[in-house]
Amino acid sequence: AQSVAQPEDQVNVAEGNPLTVKCTYSVSGNPYLFWYVQYPNRGLQFLLKYITGDNLVKGSYGFEAEFNKSQTSFHLKKPSALVSDSALYFCAVSLRSNDYKLSFGAGTTVTVRA
Amino acid sequence: DTGVSQNPRHKITKRGQNVTFRCDPISEHNRLYWYRQTLGQGPEFLTYFQNEAQLEKSRLLSDRFSAERPKGSFSTLEIQRTEQGDSAMYLCASSTRRDRNTGELFFGEGSRLTVL
């Protein structure tokens, strides 16, 4: 079984401030972890992934995430948020044994105010 | 545009009618997925094709649902005898296994189903 939890439905930050979107996961095995973003009226877009190796992964648009095995977390971060980062963010997990099946969290709506 | 294409984008139907959605993946992608997303929830896995072979179906797919991918190109998702609970956004995604560790899915914009 595999699942993710995104504890915050909404995150509000001022432009220029750091942005963090939280995600914790539960798997019975080695996880693949992902972040996707959904802009209004657009399809889900891949941001970044953790497969193996360095715990800090960097992705598109200046986002990064840190894999923490002891805390089973994979929080998404951006040092300085932009208004254009306002969107719906999804964390997802899959197992290496069935990497085609992603389990998504419920999503976190990020609003960056000018 | 060379992304994943889904049609129709929005379908309104009456309960009991059949509906069919089509997905055209990125041309070189041999893996194709269907997910379902309801309001306020993340996408839920429905089924997965590798080329023309349907390798896994979720228990969410009742016997009223059928998906095909003839010739390993486009895919169709048919829902028979629709129910109001089938109202959702149906998402198609594709990927390549050229790099085993890629894990990145390319999603279409979805087909929204409204069952009255």
Tab-separated table of C-alpha atoms in Angstrom:
chain	number	residue	atom	x	y	z
A	1	ALA	CA	0.000	0.000	0.000
A	2	GLN	CA	1.166	3.529	-0.666
A	3	SER	CA	-0.261	6.935	0.183
A	4	VAL	CA	0.664	10.557	0.675
A	5	ALA	CA	-0.732	13.231	2.940
A	6	GLN	CA	-0.693	16.937	2.302
A	7	PRO	CA	-1.685	18.404	5.652
A	8	GLU	CA	-2.448	21.893	4.391
A	9	ASP	CA	-5.342	22.599	2.034
A	10	GLN	CA	-4.067	26.132	1.441
A	11	VAL	CA	-0.800	28.019	1.786
A	12	ASN	CA	-0.680	31.798	1.523
A	13	VAL	CA	2.571	33.718	1.231
A	14	ALA	CA	3.701	37.162	0.164
A	15	GLU	CA	5.732	37.514	-2.996
A	16	GLY	CA	9.427	37.298	-2.261
A	17	ASN	CA	8.947	35.195	0.871
A	18	PRO	CA	9.941	31.539	1.165
A	19	LEU	CA	7.335	28.981	0.148
A	20	THR	CA	6.977	25.527	1.685
A	21	VAL	CA	4.360	22.931	0.771
A	22	LYS	CA	4.340	19.890	3.053
A	23	CYS	CA	4.041	16.241	2.102
A	24	THR	CA	4.425	13.023	4.061
A	25	TYR	CA	4.265	9.559	2.578
A	26	SER	CA	3.607	5.980	3.570
A	27	VAL	CA	4.915	3.023	1.585
A	28	SER	CA	5.971	-0.532	2.188
A	29	GLY	CA	9.147	-0.378	0.192
A	30	ASN	CA	11.457	2.092	-1.513
A	31	PRO	CA	9.536	5.130	-2.747
A	32	TYR	CA	9.665	7.226	-5.836
A	33	LEU	CA	8.399	10.708	-4.883
A	34	PHE	CA	7.066	13.426	-7.141
A	35	TRP	CA	5.658	16.904	-7.152
A	36	TYR	CA	3.222	18.037	-9.816
A	37	VAL	CA	1.605	21.442	-10.324
A	38	GLN	CA	-1.760	22.281	-11.856
A	39	TYR	CA	-2.402	25.783	-13.131
A	40	PRO	CA	-6.016	26.852	-13.814
A	41	ASN	CA	-7.394	25.225	-16.975
A	42	ARG	CA	-4.112	23.415	-17.570
A	43	GLY	CA	-3.058	19.797	-17.236
A	44	LEU	CA	-0.871	18.509	-14.429
A	45	GLN	CA	2.776	19.359	-14.969
A	46	PHE	CA	5.772	17.545	-13.546
A	47	LEU	CA	7.964	19.651	-11.244
A	48	LEU	CA	10.538	17.298	-9.762
A	49	LYS	CA	11.182	13.800	-8.488
A	50	TYR	CA	13.224	11.825	-6.018
A	51	ILE	CA	14.323	8.422	-7.233
A	52	THR	CA	17.605	7.762	-5.503
A	53	GLY	CA	20.807	9.539	-4.557
A	54	ASP	CA	21.033	13.082	-3.204
A	55	ASN	CA	18.204	13.828	-0.796
A	56	LEU	CA	17.870	17.392	-2.116
A	57	VAL	CA	16.399	17.472	-5.588
A	58	LYS	CA	15.996	20.510	-7.781
A	59	GLY	CA	13.252	20.953	-10.329
A	60	SER	CA	11.544	23.400	-12.625
A	61	TYR	CA	10.862	27.081	-11.900
A	62	GLY	CA	13.319	27.249	-8.982
A	63	PHE	CA	11.559	24.639	-6.856
A	64	GLU	CA	13.378	22.066	-4.765
A	65	ALA	CA	12.382	19.297	-2.385
A	66	GLU	CA	14.139	17.341	0.309
A	67	PHE	CA	13.639	13.633	0.848
A	68	ASN	CA	13.717	12.814	4.565
A	69	LYS	CA	13.507	9.088	5.138
A	70	SER	CA	13.354	9.237	8.933
A	71	GLN	CA	10.426	11.657	8.854
A	72	THR	CA	8.915	10.117	5.693
A	73	SER	CA	8.572	13.591	4.254
A	74	PHE	CA	9.158	15.233	0.896
A	75	HIS	CA	8.424	18.934	1.378
A	76	LEU	CA	8.453	21.278	-1.609
A	77	LYS	CA	10.284	24.573	-1.203
A	78	LYS	CA	11.080	27.739	-3.077
A	79	PRO	CA	13.306	30.421	-1.549
A	80	SER	CA	11.445	33.386	-3.048
A	81	ALA	CA	7.857	32.946	-4.216
A	82	LEU	CA	6.377	34.656	-7.255
A	83	VAL	CA	2.756	35.590	-7.912
A	84	SER	CA	2.938	33.240	-10.909
A	85	ASP	CA	3.583	30.327	-8.516
A	86	SER	CA	-0.061	30.494	-7.437
A	87	ALA	CA	-1.479	27.092	-8.366
A	88	LEU	CA	-2.567	23.696	-7.037
A	89	TYR	CA	0.326	21.456	-6.004
A	90	PHE	CA	0.181	17.679	-5.714
A	91	CYS	CA	2.620	15.336	-4.040
A	92	ALA	CA	2.700	11.754	-5.333
A	93	VAL	CA	4.407	8.474	-4.498
A	94	SER	CA	4.986	5.222	-6.304
A	95	LEU	CA	6.924	2.080	-5.574
A	96	ARG	CA	9.979	1.031	-7.523
A	97	SER	CA	8.270	-2.293	-8.076
A	98	ASN	CA	5.302	-0.654	-9.806
A	99	ASP	CA	6.569	2.736	-10.796
A	100	TYR	CA	3.681	3.266	-13.222
A	101	LYS	CA	1.072	3.682	-10.450
A	102	LEU	CA	1.219	7.056	-8.730
A	103	SER	CA	-0.757	7.754	-5.573
A	104	PHE	CA	-1.511	11.455	-5.259
A	105	GLY	CA	-2.264	13.589	-2.252
A	106	ALA	CA	-5.369	15.751	-2.144
A	107	GLY	CA	-3.439	18.826	-3.185
A	108	THR	CA	-2.442	22.150	-1.662
A	109	THR	CA	-3.607	25.446	-3.110
A	110	VAL	CA	-0.822	28.013	-3.052
A	111	THR	CA	-1.676	31.689	-3.247
A	112	VAL	CA	1.137	34.201	-3.560
A	113	ARG	CA	0.008	37.768	-2.968
A	114	ALA	CA	1.776	40.734	-4.505
B	1	ASP	CA	1.083	20.789	-30.269
B	2	THR	CA	2.817	17.514	-29.436
B	3	GLY	CA	1.424	16.998	-25.943
B	4	VAL	CA	-1.208	14.548	-24.724
B	5	SER	CA	-4.572	15.292	-26.318
B	6	GLN	CA	-7.946	14.351	-24.837
B	7	ASN	CA	-11.391	14.554	-26.395
B	8	PRO	CA	-14.004	15.649	-25.711
B	9	ARG	CA	-12.948	18.183	-23.123
B	10	HIS	CA	-16.395	18.244	-21.549
B	11	LYS	CA	-19.258	15.792	-21.805
B	12	ILE	CA	-22.695	16.227	-20.258
B	13	THR	CA	-24.885	13.153	-20.326
B	14	LYS	CA	-27.986	11.744	-18.725
B	15	ARG	CA	-27.793	8.912	-16.242
B	16	GLY	CA	-27.833	5.568	-17.974
B	17	GLN	CA	-26.198	6.728	-21.193
B	18	ASN	CA	-22.839	5.484	-22.465
B	19	VAL	CA	-19.889	7.803	-22.962
B	20	THR	CA	-16.485	7.370	-24.558
B	21	PHE	CA	-13.349	9.427	-24.074
B	22	ARG	CA	-10.329	9.394	-26.343
B	23	CYS	CA	-6.695	9.997	-25.493
B	24	ASP	CA	-3.869	10.565	-27.969
B	25	PRO	CA	-0.541	10.224	-26.168
B	26	ILE	CA	2.793	11.712	-27.120
B	27	SER	CA	3.781	9.721	-30.173
B	28	GLU	CA	6.931	8.012	-28.905
B	29	HIS	CA	5.456	7.127	-25.502
B	30	ASN	CA	4.669	3.441	-25.047
B	31	ARG	CA	3.055	3.788	-21.614
B	32	LEU	CA	-0.439	5.204	-21.219
B	33	TYR	CA	-2.412	5.803	-18.037
B	34	TRP	CA	-5.958	6.789	-17.076
B	35	TYR	CA	-6.642	8.594	-13.819
B	36	ARG	CA	-9.826	10.033	-12.348
B	37	GLN	CA	-9.979	13.259	-10.362
B	38	THR	CA	-12.962	14.414	-8.338
B	39	LEU	CA	-13.382	17.850	-6.822
B	40	GLY	CA	-11.026	18.479	-3.955
B	41	GLN	CA	-9.103	15.261	-4.463
B	42	GLY	CA	-5.933	14.235	-6.173
B	43	PRO	CA	-5.965	12.007	-9.242
B	44	GLU	CA	-6.717	8.318	-8.638
B	45	PHE	CA	-5.148	5.590	-10.757
B	46	LEU	CA	-7.582	3.701	-12.993
B	47	THR	CA	-5.574	1.676	-15.480
B	48	TYR	CA	-2.251	1.358	-17.289
B	49	PHE	CA	-1.188	0.208	-20.738
B	50	GLN	CA	2.221	-0.727	-21.981
B	51	ASN	CA	1.908	-0.596	-25.743
B	52	GLU	CA	-1.415	-2.330	-26.468
B	53	ALA	CA	-1.419	-4.488	-23.337
B	54	GLN	CA	-3.549	-3.433	-20.396
B	55	LEU	CA	-1.328	-4.451	-17.489
B	56	GLU	CA	-3.313	-3.306	-14.491
B	57	LYS	CA	-6.797	-2.165	-13.606
B	58	SER	CA	-7.788	-0.489	-10.370
B	59	ARG	CA	-10.692	-1.822	-8.347
B	60	LEU	CA	-12.184	1.617	-8.996
B	61	LEU	CA	-12.881	0.376	-12.520
B	62	SER	CA	-16.194	-1.434	-12.230
B	63	ASP	CA	-17.457	-3.692	-15.000
B	64	ARG	CA	-19.178	-0.638	-16.506
B	65	PHE	CA	-15.764	0.771	-17.405
B	66	SER	CA	-13.618	-0.496	-20.237
B	67	ALA	CA	-10.405	0.857	-21.686
B	68	GLU	CA	-8.640	-0.118	-24.858
B	69	ARG	CA	-5.493	0.823	-26.666
B	70	PRO	CA	-5.593	-0.822	-30.081
B	71	LYS	CA	-2.255	-0.948	-31.878
B	72	GLY	CA	-0.587	0.738	-28.937
B	73	SER	CA	-1.413	4.244	-30.091
B	74	PHE	CA	-4.510	6.147	-28.943
B	75	SER	CA	-6.691	4.886	-26.121
B	76	THR	CA	-10.410	4.994	-25.366
B	77	LEU	CA	-12.176	4.869	-22.031
B	78	GLU	CA	-15.831	3.870	-22.209
B	79	ILE	CA	-18.312	4.132	-19.380
B	80	GLN	CA	-21.552	2.243	-19.834
B	81	ARG	CA	-24.808	3.021	-18.031
B	82	THR	CA	-23.378	6.147	-16.444
B	83	GLU	CA	-24.249	7.037	-12.863
B	84	GLN	CA	-24.081	10.395	-11.128
B	85	GLY	CA	-21.118	9.125	-9.129
B	86	ASP	CA	-19.153	8.851	-12.364
B	87	SER	CA	-19.052	12.650	-12.637
B	88	ALA	CA	-15.379	13.549	-12.527
B	89	MET	CA	-12.408	14.692	-14.563
B	90	TYR	CA	-10.848	11.805	-16.461
B	91	LEU	CA	-7.139	12.333	-17.009
B	92	CYS	CA	-4.912	10.599	-19.492
B	93	ALA	CA	-1.140	10.556	-19.205
B	94	SER	CA	1.710	8.992	-21.119
B	95	SER	CA	5.354	8.286	-20.536
B	96	THR	CA	8.315	6.451	-21.976
B	97	ARG	CA	10.261	3.666	-20.405
B	98	ARG	CA	13.360	4.606	-22.370
B	99	ASP	CA	14.852	5.682	-19.064
B	100	ARG	CA	13.689	3.232	-16.385
B	101	ASN	CA	14.047	5.804	-13.638
B	102	THR	CA	12.294	8.669	-15.364
B	103	GLY	CA	8.953	8.243	-13.649
B	104	GLU	CA	7.659	11.446	-15.198
B	105	LEU	CA	4.109	11.408	-16.535
B	106	PHE	CA	2.851	13.843	-19.155
B	107	PHE	CA	-0.815	14.639	-18.541
B	108	GLY	CA	-3.495	15.847	-20.884
B	109	GLU	CA	-5.924	18.578	-19.869
B	110	GLY	CA	-8.590	16.030	-19.041
B	111	SER	CA	-12.140	15.205	-20.060
B	112	ARG	CA	-14.767	16.421	-17.644
B	113	LEU	CA	-17.845	14.217	-17.319
B	114	THR	CA	-21.093	15.536	-15.861
B	115	VAL	CA	-23.857	12.991	-15.367
B	116	LEU	CA	-27.294	14.522	-14.796
